Amino acid sequence: MDQRDEQEFAEYFAAKRDAVRRTAYLLCGDWHKADDLAQTAFVALHRRWKKIRDRAATDAYLRKTLVRAVIDESRRPWRRERQTDVLPEPVPDGPGLAERVATREDLLAALKQVPPRQRAVLVLRYFDGLDVSAAANALGCSEGNVKSQTARGLANLRQVLDREVETDG
């Protein structure tokens, strides 16, 4: 790349890095992984920077690359967690989750338990504020798939949180 392209990329990176990192965190639930995933997405974007003709589509390309990186990471066999019937810590006595107000930590913990594709749809729709068609474009799937994954993801969140999840979309 020439100096002008490098400067454009550097400006774009500076403007978007925090938002991409936050989105990556919402997708994976770990700040260290989020940093790695955001870096992976920006490296892929940097490789293609000179070939991108429509700069208005750069955000969509970056978002799509990020979501794919998260899904790819979740498929790696050494990253899988094993289920167990015995809890490592005793369950504290007191009001259950249904009686408590859902906090940010509760929601983030619940998102970790939703399958990666459903989590990606929920994050794109409700945290990044994308509509169905934009989320479908970012994920490379049909609008119907986004709608069904959204419904399944919300159902999984409700089950995990053991109460109704309030949404505005």
Coordinates of C-alpha atoms in Angstrom, one line a residue:
M1 CA 0.0 0.0 0.0
D2 CA 1.1 3.5 -0.6
Q3 CA 1.4 6.2 2.1
R4 CA -2.1 7.6 1.4
D5 CA -3.7 4.2 1.8
E6 CA -1.8 3.6 5.0
Q7 CA -2.9 6.9 6.4
E8 CA -6.6 6.2 5.5
F9 CA -6.4 2.9 7.2
A10 CA -4.8 4.3 10.3
E11 CA -7.5 6.9 10.6
Y12 CA -10.2 4.3 10.0
F13 CA -8.6 2.0 12.6
A14 CA -8.4 4.8 15.2
A15 CA -12.0 5.7 14.7
K16 CA -13.4 2.1 14.8
R17 CA -11.1 0.1 17.1
D18 CA -13.1 0.7 20.4
A19 CA -16.5 -0.1 18.8
V20 CA -15.1 -3.2 17.2
R21 CA -13.5 -4.3 20.4
R22 CA -16.8 -3.8 22.3
T23 CA -18.7 -5.8 19.7
A24 CA -16.1 -8.6 19.9
Y25 CA -16.5 -8.6 23.7
L26 CA -20.3 -8.9 23.4
L27 CA -19.8 -11.8 21.0
C28 CA -17.3 -13.8 23.1
G29 CA -17.5 -12.5 26.6
D30 CA -13.8 -12.2 27.3
W31 CA -11.8 -9.0 26.9
H32 CA -8.6 -10.8 26.0
K33 CA -10.3 -12.9 23.3
A34 CA -12.1 -9.7 22.1
D35 CA -8.7 -8.0 21.6
D36 CA -7.5 -10.9 19.6
L37 CA -10.6 -11.2 17.5
A38 CA -10.7 -7.4 16.8
Q39 CA -7.0 -7.6 15.8
T40 CA -7.8 -10.6 13.5
A41 CA -10.6 -8.6 11.8
F42 CA -8.5 -5.5 11.4
V43 CA -5.6 -7.5 9.9
A44 CA -8.0 -9.1 7.4
L45 CA -9.3 -5.6 6.6
H46 CA -5.8 -4.2 6.2
R47 CA -4.9 -7.0 3.7
R48 CA -8.0 -6.0 1.6
W49 CA -7.8 -2.3 2.1
K50 CA -6.4 -1.4 -1.3
K51 CA -9.1 -3.6 -3.0
I52 CA -12.1 -2.1 -1.3
R53 CA -13.7 0.2 -3.8
D54 CA -16.8 1.2 -1.8
R55 CA -15.5 2.7 1.4
A56 CA -19.1 3.0 2.7
A57 CA -19.2 -0.8 2.8
T58 CA -16.0 -1.0 5.0
D59 CA -18.0 -1.2 8.3
A60 CA -20.1 -4.1 7.0
Y61 CA -17.0 -6.0 5.7
L62 CA -15.2 -5.5 9.1
R63 CA -18.3 -6.6 11.0
K64 CA -18.7 -9.7 8.8
T65 CA -15.0 -10.6 9.3
L66 CA -15.3 -10.1 13.1
V67 CA -18.4 -12.4 13.3
R68 CA -16.7 -15.1 11.2
A69 CA -13.6 -14.9 13.4
V70 CA -15.7 -15.4 16.5
I71 CA -17.6 -18.3 15.0
D72 CA -14.4 -19.9 13.8
E73 CA -12.8 -19.5 17.2
S74 CA -15.8 -21.2 18.9
R75 CA -15.4 -24.2 16.5
R76 CA -11.8 -25.0 17.6
P77 CA -11.9 -28.2 19.5
W78 CA -9.3 -27.2 22.2
R79 CA -11.5 -24.3 23.1
R80 CA -14.6 -26.3 24.0
E81 CA -15.7 -26.5 27.5
R82 CA -16.9 -29.8 29.0
Q83 CA -20.2 -30.1 30.8
T84 CA -20.4 -31.5 34.3
D85 CA -23.2 -32.5 36.6
V86 CA -21.4 -31.3 39.7
L87 CA -21.1 -27.6 40.2
P88 CA -17.7 -26.4 41.3
E89 CA -19.2 -24.0 43.9
P90 CA -22.3 -24.4 46.1
V91 CA -25.3 -22.4 44.9
P92 CA -25.8 -19.5 47.3
D93 CA -29.0 -19.3 49.3
G94 CA -31.2 -16.3 48.6
P95 CA -33.4 -14.9 45.8
G96 CA -33.0 -16.7 42.5
L97 CA -32.3 -15.0 39.2
A98 CA -36.0 -14.6 38.5
E99 CA -36.4 -12.3 41.6
R100 CA -33.4 -10.2 40.8
V101 CA -33.0 -7.5 38.3
A102 CA -31.0 -8.7 35.3
T103 CA -27.7 -6.9 35.5
R104 CA -25.2 -6.4 32.8
E105 CA -23.1 -9.3 34.2
D106 CA -26.2 -11.6 34.1
L107 CA -26.8 -10.7 30.5
L108 CA -23.2 -11.2 29.5
A109 CA -23.0 -14.5 31.3
A110 CA -26.3 -15.6 29.6
L111 CA -24.9 -14.5 26.2
K112 CA -21.9 -16.8 26.7
Q113 CA -24.4 -19.7 27.0
V114 CA -26.1 -19.0 23.7
P115 CA -24.7 -20.8 20.6
P116 CA -22.2 -18.6 18.6
R117 CA -24.5 -18.0 15.6
Q118 CA -27.4 -16.9 17.7
R119 CA -25.2 -14.8 19.9
A120 CA -23.8 -13.1 16.7
V121 CA -27.4 -12.3 15.5
L122 CA -28.4 -11.0 19.0
V123 CA -25.3 -8.8 19.3
L124 CA -25.7 -7.4 15.8
R125 CA -29.4 -6.7 16.1
Y126 CA -29.7 -5.5 19.7
F127 CA -26.3 -4.1 20.6
D128 CA -25.1 -2.8 17.3
G129 CA -28.6 -1.7 16.3
L130 CA -28.6 -3.4 12.9
D131 CA -31.9 -4.2 11.2
V132 CA -32.7 -7.7 9.8
S133 CA -31.3 -7.0 6.3
A134 CA -28.1 -5.4 7.6
A135 CA -27.5 -8.3 10.0
A136 CA -28.2 -10.8 7.2
N137 CA -25.7 -9.0 5.0
A138 CA -23.1 -9.0 7.8
L139 CA -23.6 -12.7 8.4
G140 CA -23.9 -13.7 4.8
C141 CA -27.2 -15.4 5.2
S142 CA -30.9 -14.8 4.4
E143 CA -33.2 -12.5 6.3
G144 CA -35.3 -15.4 7.3
N145 CA -32.3 -17.1 8.9
V146 CA -31.6 -13.9 10.9
K147 CA -35.2 -13.9 12.1
S148 CA -35.2 -17.5 13.1
Q149 CA -31.8 -17.2 14.8
T150 CA -33.0 -14.1 16.6
A151 CA -36.1 -16.0 17.9
R152 CA -34.0 -19.0 19.0
G153 CA -31.4 -16.7 20.6
L154 CA -34.0 -14.8 22.6
A155 CA -35.6 -18.1 23.6
N156 CA -32.3 -19.3 24.8
L157 CA -31.6 -16.1 26.7
R158 CA -35.0 -16.4 28.4
Q159 CA -34.3 -19.9 29.4
V160 CA -30.9 -19.0 30.8
L161 CA -32.2 -15.9 32.6
D162 CA -35.3 -17.8 33.6
R163 CA -37.5 -14.7 32.9
E164 CA -38.8 -12.6 30.1
V165 CA -36.1 -10.7 28.2
E166 CA -37.2 -7.1 27.3
T167 CA -36.3 -5.9 23.8
D168 CA -37.1 -2.9 21.8
G169 CA -36.9 -4.4 18.3

